[in-house]
Coordinates of C-alpha atoms in Angstrom, one line a residue:
Chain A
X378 CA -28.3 4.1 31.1
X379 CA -27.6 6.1 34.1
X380 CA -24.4 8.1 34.0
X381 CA -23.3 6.6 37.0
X382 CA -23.7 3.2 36.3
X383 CA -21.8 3.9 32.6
X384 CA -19.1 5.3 34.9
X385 CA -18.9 2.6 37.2
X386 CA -18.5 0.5 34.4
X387 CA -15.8 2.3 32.9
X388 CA -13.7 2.7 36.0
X389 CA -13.7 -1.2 35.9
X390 CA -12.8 -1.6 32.2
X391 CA -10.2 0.9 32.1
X392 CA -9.4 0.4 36.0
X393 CA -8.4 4.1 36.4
X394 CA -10.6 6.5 38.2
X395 CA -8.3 9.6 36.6
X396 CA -10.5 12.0 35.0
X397 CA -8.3 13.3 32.2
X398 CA -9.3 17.6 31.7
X399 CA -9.6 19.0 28.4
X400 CA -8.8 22.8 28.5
X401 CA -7.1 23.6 25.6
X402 CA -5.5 26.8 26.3
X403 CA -4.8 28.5 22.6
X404 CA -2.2 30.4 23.8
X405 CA -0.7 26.9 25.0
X406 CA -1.3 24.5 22.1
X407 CA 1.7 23.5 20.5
X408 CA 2.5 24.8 17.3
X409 CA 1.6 20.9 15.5
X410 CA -2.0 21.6 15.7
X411 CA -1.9 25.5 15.2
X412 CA -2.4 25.2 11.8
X413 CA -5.8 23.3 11.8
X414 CA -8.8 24.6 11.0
X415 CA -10.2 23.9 14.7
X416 CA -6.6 23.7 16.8
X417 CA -8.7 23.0 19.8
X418 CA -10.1 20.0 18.4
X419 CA -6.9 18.7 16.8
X420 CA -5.6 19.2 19.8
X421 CA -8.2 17.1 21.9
X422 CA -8.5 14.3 19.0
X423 CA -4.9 13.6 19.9
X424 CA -4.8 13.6 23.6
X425 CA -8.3 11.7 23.4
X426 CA -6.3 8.8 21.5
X427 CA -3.6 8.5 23.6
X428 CA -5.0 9.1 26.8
X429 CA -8.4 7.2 26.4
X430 CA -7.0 4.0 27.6
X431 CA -6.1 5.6 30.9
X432 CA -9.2 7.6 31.7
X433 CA -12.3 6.6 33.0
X434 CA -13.9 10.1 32.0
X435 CA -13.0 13.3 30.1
X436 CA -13.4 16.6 31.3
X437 CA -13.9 19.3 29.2
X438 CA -14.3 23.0 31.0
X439 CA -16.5 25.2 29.1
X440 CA -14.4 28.2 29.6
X441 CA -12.0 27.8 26.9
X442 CA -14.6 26.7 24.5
X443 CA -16.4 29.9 24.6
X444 CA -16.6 31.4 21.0
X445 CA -18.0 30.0 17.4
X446 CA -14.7 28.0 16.8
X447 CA -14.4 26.8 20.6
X448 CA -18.3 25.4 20.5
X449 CA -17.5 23.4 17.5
X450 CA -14.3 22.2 19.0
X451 CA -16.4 21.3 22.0
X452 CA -19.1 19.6 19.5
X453 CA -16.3 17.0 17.8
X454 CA -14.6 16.5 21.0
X455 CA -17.9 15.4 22.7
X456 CA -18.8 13.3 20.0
X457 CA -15.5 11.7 19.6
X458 CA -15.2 10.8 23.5
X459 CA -18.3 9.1 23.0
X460 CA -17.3 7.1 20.1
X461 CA -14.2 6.1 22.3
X462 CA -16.7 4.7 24.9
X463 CA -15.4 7.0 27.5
X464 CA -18.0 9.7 29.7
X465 CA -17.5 13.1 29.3
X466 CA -18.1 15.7 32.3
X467 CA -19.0 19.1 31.1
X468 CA -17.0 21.2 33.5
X469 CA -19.3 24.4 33.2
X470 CA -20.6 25.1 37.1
X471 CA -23.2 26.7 35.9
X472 CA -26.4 27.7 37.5
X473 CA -29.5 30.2 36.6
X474 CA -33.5 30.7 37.0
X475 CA -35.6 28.6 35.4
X476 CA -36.3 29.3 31.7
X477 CA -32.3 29.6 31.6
X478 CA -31.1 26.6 33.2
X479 CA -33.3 24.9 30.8
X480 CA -31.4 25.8 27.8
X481 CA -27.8 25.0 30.0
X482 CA -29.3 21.6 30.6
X483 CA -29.6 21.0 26.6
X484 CA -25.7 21.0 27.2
X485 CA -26.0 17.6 28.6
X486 CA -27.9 16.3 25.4
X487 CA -23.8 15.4 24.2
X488 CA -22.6 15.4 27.7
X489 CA -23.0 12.6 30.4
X490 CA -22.6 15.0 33.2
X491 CA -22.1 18.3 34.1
X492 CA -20.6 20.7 37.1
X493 CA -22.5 22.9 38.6
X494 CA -22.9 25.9 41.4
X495 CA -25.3 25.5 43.8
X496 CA -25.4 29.4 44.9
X497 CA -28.6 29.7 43.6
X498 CA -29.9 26.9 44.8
X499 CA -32.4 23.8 43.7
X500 CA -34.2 25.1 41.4
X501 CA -31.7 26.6 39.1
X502 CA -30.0 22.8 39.0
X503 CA -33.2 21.3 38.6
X504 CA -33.1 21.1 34.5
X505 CA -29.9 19.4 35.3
X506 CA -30.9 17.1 38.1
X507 CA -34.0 16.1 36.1
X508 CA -32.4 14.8 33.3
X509 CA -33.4 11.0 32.7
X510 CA -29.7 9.7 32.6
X511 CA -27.1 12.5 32.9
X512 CA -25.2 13.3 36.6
X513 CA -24.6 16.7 37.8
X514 CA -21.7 17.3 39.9
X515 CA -22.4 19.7 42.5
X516 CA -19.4 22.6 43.5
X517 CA -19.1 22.0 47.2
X518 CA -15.8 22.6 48.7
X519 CA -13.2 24.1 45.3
X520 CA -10.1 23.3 45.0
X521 CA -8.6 27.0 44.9
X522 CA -7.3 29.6 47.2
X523 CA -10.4 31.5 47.6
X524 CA -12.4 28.3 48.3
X525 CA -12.7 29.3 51.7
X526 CA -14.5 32.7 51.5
X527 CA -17.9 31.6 51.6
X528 CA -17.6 28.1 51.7
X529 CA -16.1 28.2 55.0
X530 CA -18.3 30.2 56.6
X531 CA -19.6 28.9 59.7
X532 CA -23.3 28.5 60.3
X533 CA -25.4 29.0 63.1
X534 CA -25.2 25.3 64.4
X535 CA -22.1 25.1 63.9
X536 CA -21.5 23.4 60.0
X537 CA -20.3 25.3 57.1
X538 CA -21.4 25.8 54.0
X539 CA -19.6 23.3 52.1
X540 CA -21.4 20.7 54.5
X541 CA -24.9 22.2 54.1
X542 CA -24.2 22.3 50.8
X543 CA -23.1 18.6 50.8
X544 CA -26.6 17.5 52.4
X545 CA -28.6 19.8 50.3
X546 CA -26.4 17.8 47.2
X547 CA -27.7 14.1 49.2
X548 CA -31.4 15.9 49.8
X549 CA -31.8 16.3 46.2
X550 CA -30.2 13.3 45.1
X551 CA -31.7 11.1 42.8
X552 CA -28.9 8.2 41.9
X553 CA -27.7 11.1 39.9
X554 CA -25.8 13.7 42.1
X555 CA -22.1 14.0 42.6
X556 CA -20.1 16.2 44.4
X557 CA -16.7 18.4 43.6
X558 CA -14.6 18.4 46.6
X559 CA -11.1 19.3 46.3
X560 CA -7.4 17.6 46.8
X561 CA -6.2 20.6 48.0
X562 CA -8.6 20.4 51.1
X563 CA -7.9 16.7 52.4
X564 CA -9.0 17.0 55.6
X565 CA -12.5 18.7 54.2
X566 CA -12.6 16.2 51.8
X567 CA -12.4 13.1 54.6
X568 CA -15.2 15.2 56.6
X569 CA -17.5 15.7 53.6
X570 CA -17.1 11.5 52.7
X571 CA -18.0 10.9 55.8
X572 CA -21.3 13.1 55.9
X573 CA -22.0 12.0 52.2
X574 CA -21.1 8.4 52.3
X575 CA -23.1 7.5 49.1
X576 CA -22.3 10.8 47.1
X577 CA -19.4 10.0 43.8
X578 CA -17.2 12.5 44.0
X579 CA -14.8 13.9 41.3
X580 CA -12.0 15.7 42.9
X581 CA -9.5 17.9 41.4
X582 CA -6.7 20.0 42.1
X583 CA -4.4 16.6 42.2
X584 CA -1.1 17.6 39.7
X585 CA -0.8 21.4 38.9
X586 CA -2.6 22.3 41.8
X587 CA -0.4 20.8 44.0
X588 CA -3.3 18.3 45.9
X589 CA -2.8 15.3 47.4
X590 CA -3.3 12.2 45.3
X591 CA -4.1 9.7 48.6
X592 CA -6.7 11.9 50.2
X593 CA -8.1 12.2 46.7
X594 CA -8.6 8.1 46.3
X595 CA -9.1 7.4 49.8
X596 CA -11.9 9.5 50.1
X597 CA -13.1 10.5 46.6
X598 CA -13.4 7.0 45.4
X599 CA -15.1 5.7 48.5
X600 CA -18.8 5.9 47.9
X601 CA -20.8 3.4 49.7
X602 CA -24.0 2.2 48.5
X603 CA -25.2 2.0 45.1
X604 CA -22.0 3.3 43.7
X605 CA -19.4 2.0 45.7
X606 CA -16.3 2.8 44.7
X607 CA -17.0 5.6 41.7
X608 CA -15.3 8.3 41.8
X609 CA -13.0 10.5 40.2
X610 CA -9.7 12.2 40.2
X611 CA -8.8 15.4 38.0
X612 CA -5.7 16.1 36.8
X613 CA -6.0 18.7 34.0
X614 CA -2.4 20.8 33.0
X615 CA -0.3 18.0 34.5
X616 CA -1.0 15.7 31.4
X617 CA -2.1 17.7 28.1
X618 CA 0.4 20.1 28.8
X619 CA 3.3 17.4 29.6
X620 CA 5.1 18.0 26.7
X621 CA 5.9 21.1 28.0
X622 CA 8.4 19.5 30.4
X623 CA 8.8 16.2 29.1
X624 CA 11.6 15.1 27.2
X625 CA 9.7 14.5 23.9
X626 CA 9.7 16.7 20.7
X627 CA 6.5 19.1 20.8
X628 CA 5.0 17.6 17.6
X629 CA 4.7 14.3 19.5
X630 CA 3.1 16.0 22.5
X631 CA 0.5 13.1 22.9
X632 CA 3.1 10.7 24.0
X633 CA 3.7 12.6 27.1
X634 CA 0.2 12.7 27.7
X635 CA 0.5 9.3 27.4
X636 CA 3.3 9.0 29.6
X637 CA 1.7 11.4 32.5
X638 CA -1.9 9.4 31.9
X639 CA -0.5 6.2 32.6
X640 CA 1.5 7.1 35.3
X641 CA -1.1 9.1 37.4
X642 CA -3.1 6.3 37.2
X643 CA -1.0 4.0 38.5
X644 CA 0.0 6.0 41.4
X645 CA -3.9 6.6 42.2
X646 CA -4.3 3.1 41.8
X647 CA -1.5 2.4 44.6
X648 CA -4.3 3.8 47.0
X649 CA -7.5 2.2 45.8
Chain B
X623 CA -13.7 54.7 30.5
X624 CA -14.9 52.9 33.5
X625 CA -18.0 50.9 33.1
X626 CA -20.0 52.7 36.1
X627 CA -19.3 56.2 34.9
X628 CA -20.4 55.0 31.6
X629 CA -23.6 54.0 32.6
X630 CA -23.8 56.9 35.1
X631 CA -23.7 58.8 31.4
X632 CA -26.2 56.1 29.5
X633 CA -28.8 56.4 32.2
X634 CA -28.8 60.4 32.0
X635 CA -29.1 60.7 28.4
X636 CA -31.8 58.1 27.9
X637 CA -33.6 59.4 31.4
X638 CA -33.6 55.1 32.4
X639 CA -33.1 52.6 34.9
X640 CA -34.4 49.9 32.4
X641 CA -32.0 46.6 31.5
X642 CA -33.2 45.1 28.5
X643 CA -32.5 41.3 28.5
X644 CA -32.0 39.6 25.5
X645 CA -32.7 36.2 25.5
X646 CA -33.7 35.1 22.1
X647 CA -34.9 31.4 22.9
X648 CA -35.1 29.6 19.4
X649 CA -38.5 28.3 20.4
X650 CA -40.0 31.4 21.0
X651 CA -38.6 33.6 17.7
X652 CA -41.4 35.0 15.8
X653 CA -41.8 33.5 12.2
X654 CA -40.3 36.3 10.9
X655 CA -36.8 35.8 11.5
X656 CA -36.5 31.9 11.5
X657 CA -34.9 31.8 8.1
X658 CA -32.1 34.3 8.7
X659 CA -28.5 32.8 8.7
X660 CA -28.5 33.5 12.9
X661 CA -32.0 33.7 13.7
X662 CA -30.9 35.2 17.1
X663 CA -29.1 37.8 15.5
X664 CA -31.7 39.1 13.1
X665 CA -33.9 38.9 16.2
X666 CA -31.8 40.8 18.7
X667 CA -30.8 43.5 16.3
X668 CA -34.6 44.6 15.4
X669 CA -35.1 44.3 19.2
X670 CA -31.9 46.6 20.1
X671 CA -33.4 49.2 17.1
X672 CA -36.7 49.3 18.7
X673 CA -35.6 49.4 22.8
X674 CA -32.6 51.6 22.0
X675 CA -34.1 54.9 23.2
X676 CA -35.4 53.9 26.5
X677 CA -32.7 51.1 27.6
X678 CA -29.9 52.2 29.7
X679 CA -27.9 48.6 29.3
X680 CA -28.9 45.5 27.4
X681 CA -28.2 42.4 29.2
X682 CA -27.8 39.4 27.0
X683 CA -28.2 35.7 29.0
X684 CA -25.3 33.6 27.6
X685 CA -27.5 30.7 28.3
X686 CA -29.0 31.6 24.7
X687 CA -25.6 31.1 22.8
X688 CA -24.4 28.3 23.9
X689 CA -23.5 26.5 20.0
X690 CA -21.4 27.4 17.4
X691 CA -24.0 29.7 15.7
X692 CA -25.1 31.0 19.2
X693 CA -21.8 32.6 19.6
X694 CA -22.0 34.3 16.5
X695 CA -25.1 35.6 17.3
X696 CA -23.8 36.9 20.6
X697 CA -20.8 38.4 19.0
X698 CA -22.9 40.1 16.9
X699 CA -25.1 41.7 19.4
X700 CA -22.6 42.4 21.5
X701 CA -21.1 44.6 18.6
X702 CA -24.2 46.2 17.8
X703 CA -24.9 47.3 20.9
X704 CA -21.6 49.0 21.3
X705 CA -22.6 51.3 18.3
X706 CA -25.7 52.1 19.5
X707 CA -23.9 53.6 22.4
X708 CA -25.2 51.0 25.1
X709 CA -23.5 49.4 28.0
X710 CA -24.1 45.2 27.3
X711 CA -23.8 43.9 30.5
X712 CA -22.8 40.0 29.8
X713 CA -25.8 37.4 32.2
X714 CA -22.8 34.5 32.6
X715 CA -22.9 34.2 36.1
X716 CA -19.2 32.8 35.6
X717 CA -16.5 31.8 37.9
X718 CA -13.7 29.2 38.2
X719 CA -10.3 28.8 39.0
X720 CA -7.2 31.2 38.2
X721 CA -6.3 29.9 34.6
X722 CA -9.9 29.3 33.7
X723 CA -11.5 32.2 35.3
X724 CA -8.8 34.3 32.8
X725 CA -10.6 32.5 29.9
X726 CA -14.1 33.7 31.3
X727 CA -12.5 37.5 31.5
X728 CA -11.9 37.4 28.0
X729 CA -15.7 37.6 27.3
X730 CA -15.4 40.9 28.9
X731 CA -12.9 42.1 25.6
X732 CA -16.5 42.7 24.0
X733 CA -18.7 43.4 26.8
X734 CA -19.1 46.6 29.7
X735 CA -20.1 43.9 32.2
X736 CA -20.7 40.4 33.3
X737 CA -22.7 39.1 36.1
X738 CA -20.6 36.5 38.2
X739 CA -21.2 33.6 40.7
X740 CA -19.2 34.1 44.4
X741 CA -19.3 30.5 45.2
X742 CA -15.6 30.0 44.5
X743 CA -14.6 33.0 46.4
X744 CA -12.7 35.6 45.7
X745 CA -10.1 34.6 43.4
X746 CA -12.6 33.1 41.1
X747 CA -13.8 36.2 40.0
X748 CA -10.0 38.0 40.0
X749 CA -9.7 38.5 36.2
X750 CA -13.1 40.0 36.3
X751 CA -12.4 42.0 38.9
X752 CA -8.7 43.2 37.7
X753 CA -10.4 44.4 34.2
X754 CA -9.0 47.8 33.1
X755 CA -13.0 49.0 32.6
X756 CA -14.9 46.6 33.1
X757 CA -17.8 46.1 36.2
X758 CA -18.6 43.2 37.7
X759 CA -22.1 42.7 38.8
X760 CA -21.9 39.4 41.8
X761 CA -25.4 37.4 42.8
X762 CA -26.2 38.5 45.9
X763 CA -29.9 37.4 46.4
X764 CA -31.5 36.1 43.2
X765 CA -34.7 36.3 42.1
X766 CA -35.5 32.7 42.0
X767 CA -37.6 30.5 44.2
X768 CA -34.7 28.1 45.7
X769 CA -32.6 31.6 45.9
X770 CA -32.8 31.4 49.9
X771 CA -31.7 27.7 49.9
X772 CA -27.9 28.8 50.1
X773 CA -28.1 32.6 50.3
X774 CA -30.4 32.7 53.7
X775 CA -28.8 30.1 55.6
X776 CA -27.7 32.3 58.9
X777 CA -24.4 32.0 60.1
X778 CA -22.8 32.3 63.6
X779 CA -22.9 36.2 63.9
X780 CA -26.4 36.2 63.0
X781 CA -26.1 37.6 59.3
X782 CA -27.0 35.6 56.5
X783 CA -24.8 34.4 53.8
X784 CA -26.1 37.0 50.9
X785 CA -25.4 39.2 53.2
X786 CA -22.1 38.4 53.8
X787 CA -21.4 38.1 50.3
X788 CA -22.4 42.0 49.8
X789 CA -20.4 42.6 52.6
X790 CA -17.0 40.4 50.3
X791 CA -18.3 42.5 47.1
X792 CA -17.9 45.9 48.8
X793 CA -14.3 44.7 50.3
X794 CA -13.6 43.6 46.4
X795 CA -14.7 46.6 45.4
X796 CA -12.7 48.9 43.3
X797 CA -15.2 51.7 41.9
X798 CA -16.2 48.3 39.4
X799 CA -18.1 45.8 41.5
X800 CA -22.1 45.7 41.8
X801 CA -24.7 43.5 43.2
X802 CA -27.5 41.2 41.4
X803 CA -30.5 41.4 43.9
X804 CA -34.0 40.3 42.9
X805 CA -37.5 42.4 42.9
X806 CA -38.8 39.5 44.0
X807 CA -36.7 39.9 47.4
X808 CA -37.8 43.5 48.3
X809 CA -37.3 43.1 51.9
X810 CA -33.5 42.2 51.1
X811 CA -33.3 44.3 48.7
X812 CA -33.8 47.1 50.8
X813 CA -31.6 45.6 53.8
X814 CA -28.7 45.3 51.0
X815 CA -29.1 48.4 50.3
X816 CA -28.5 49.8 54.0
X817 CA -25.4 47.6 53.8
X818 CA -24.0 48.3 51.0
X819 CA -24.9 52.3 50.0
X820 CA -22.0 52.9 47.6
X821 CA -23.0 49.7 45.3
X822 CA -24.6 50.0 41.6
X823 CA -27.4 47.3 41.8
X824 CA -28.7 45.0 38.9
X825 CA -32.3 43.9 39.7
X826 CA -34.0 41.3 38.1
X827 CA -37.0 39.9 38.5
X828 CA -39.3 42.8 37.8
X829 CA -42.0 41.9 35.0
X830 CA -42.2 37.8 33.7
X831 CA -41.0 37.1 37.3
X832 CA -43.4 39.5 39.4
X833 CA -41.1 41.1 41.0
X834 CA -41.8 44.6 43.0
X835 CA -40.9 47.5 40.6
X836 CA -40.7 50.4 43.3
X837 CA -38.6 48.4 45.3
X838 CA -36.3 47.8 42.6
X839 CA -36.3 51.6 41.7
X840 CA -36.3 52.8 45.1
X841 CA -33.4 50.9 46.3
X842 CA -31.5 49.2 43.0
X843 CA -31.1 52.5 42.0
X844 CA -29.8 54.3 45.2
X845 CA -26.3 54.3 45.3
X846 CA -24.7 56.8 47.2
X847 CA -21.3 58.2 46.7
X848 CA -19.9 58.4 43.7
X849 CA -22.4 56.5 41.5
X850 CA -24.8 57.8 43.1
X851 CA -28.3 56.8 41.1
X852 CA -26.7 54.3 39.1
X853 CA -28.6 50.7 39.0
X854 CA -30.7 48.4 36.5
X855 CA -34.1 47.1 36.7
X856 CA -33.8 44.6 34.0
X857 CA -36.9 43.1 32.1
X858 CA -36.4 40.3 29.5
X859 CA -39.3 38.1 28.8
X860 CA -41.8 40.9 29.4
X861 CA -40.2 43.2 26.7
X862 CA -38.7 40.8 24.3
X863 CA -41.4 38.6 24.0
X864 CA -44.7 40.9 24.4
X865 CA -45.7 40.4 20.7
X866 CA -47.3 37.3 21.9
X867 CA -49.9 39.0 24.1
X868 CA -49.7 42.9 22.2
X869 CA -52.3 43.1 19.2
X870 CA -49.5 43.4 16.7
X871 CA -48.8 41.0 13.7
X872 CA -45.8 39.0 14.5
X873 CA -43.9 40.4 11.8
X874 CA -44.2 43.4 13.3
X875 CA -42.8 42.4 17.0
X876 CA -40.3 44.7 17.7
X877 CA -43.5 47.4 18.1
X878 CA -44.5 45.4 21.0
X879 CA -41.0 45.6 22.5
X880 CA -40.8 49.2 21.8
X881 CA -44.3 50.1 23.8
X882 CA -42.9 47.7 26.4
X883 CA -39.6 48.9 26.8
X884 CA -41.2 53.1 27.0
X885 CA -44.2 52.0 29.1
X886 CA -42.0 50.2 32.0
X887 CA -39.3 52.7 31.4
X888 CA -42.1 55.7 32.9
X889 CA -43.3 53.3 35.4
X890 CA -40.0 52.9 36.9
X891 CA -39.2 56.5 36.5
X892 CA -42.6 57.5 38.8
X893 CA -40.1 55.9 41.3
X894 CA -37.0 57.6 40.9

C-alpha cells in the first residue's frame, strides 16, 4: 500500500495531522528510563503509547540514533510504531551516488518514508523514490536560521532554489514525493503550496522552533489532487520533552506528552 | 592538532594523495570473512593492513553501517585507523538543524573529518564547523550524474550555485573547511580551484566512477597558502574490491587492494 494512501488513512482515523518527533536526546532522557538496557527505546516505547492516539505519523531523526545501541533503539521503535498502526518518517535527509544511496534506501525496508536532500540531485534519491510503496520527503525550504543561505538564492529567471527545488520534487514525482517546507517561513510556505498544489507536505519548526501553527495547516495540509488534504505538522521537543515544564513528576513524563499531543492537535485541528 | 596540518604531515610521510574508501557492502565481501562476528570489520581491518603504506586518509561511507552491527564495525575501523596513524575522514554528508546537527558532530569524537551537505545553510553544519580539530569537507560539485541538477542551476549574477557554495565554504572557513569536487567534473574542478586557492580538496570519482585522475591531482591537490598541496583523490570500489578482476584467490584479497592502492598511488603522483 502506498505510503501515502496509509497516511491519508491515518490522518482520518486518528484526525490529527501532528507528526509526533522521536529524538531522544540521552543527555535529556529522564532519569525513569536511564536505567534500561536501551534508554532510547524505553524512552520511545512510552511516548509511542501515549502519544499514538494523537499522531498520524512518527518521526524519528536518525541523528540521535547513530551508534550500536541507538540503531537498535531505532530497530524496536520502528517496529513497535508499526505494530501501533501508525507511519513512521525516517527523518535522515540523506542523499549520495548511486551504489550508496542504495544501501540508505534499505532504511525504508522498516520505514514508510524518509527525508531527504536534494543537493545532489535525482539520481542520489532515486533508490528512495523507486521504492514500490515508501514516500520520500524532499528538503526544500528548512525550517532553521540558515535556511536561507542557499535556498534563497535567486536564479536567473527570477525563482529560487527552494522553488526549483519544489518542481524538480513535482518532476520526479511518482504518487510518492513529499516536500519539507517549514513553519518558520509562512509566507515561503504559502508560495511553495501554491506552485506544488498536489505535493504532501510535512512541515516542522511548529513548537520549539517558534513556527506558526496556521500557516503550517493552511498550507501544509492543503494538497489538492490525489491526496487532498495529507499533510503533516512536526512538533518534536515541544511534546517528549514536556515533562520538563509540565507540572507532572518526571517518572510520569508520558502524561505530558500526552497532554502536549492532545492539545497540539487540537489547536492544528482549529485550522483544518 | 588540527586536521589539515595533520594530513599536511600524512601525505608527506606516505609521499600520497590517495583516499582509500571503505565501503564494505555485505554483498560484495569475499567468502573469507563472512563468518566473522562483524564481517565489515574483519574486512576493513585486512584492507587498512594492506593500503596503510600508500593511503594518506581512509574515508569510510557511513552508508555501510547503518545497523546495530554496522556501527560496531565502523567504530572499529574508525579506531584502527587511528593507530595506524591515518586521518579517517567520516563520507556522512550530514546536516540538520542546531540540536540535531550537535548529535551529527559527535561522530566527529572518533573521526579527523566528515564530509557534509550545505543544503541547510550555514548553521546546519555549525557543530562541525566549531570542532576543536576537526575539518569539514562540504559537497561542492559531486561526482554523480544528476550532480548539475541543483548545483549548475545559474543564478542572477551569472555564477552557479556550486559555485556559490565554495564561495559560503571559504567565508565558513576557519583553517578547517574543504571542498568535495568530483573527477568526473574537471572543468569545475579546475574553475573551483581558481576560486577557492586556499581550500584542501576531497575528489572523488577517480577510478569505479571514470573520473579524470590528472585533473584531480592537478587541481584537488593545489591549495595554496597555508595547506598548500594538501587534497585527496579518493578511490573505493576500484581498490577495495579489485580481487574480483586481480588473478588472486579471494582469500587472498587484500593483495589486490595493496597493488591497487601502490599502482594508483604512482599514477597520481606523475601528476603532482
Amino acid at each position: 500500500m502506498n505510503c501515502f494512501d496509509r497516511l491519508a488513512d491515518r490522518v482520518a482515523a486518528a484526525d490529527s495531522v501532528l507528526c509526533v518527533g522521536l529524538d531522544p536526546d540521552l543527555d535529556r532522557l529522564p532519569p525513569a528510563v536511564q536505567d534500561h538496557d536501551l534508554p532510547r527505546w524505553a524512552f520511545n516505547r512510552r511516548i509511542i503509547d501515549a502519544t499514538a492516539e494523537h499522531a498520524a505519523a512518527f518521526k524519528p531523526n536518525a541523528a540521535f540514533y547513530e551508534d550500536p545501541d541507538g540503531w537498535r533503539a531505532l530497530e524496536e521503535t520502528l517496529a513497535y510504531a508499526e505494530g501501533k498502526d501508525v507511519p513512521v518518517i525516517l527523518d535522515a535527509k540523506r542523499a549520495d551516488i548511486g551504489n550508496t544511496a542504495r544501501q540508505y534506501a534499505k532504511l525504508l525496508d522498516a520505514a514508510d518514508a524518509i527525508t531527504a536532500n536534494p543537493y545532489m540531485g535525482e539520481d542520489s534519491l532515486q533508490p528512495f523514490l523507486s521504492h514500490p510503496e515508501a514516500a520520500t520527503f524532499v528538503l526544500c525550504r528548512t525550517s532553521n536560521p540558515g535556511g536561507a543561505d542557499l535556498q534563497s538564492l535567486e536564479l536567473e529567471d527570477g525563482d529560487q532554489v527552494y522553488e526549483r527545488v519544489a518542481d524538480l520534487a513535482a518532476e520526479w514525482d511518482d504518487g510518492n514525493v513529499g516536500l519539507v517546507v517549514g513553519a518558520t517561513a509562512p509566507e515561503e510556505l504559502e508560495e511553495v503550496r501554491e506552485r506544488v498544489p498536489e505535493l504532501p507536505f510535512l512541515v516542522p519548526g511548529v513548537g520549539a522552533q517558534g513556527g506558526d501553527a496556521q500557516a503550517a495547516v493552511e498550507h501544509g495540509t492543503a494538497s489538492a489532487g490525489p491526496y487532498e488534504g495529507v499533510g503533516l505538522v512536526n512538533s518534536t521537543r515541544g511534546i517528549i520533552f514536556s515533562y520538563e515544564d509540565a507540572n507532572v513528576p518526571e517518572d510520569r513524563f508520558e502524561e505530558a506528552a500526552a497532554n502536549a499531543a492532545k492539545s497540539l492537535k487540537r489547536r492544528l485541528n482549529q485550522y483544518r
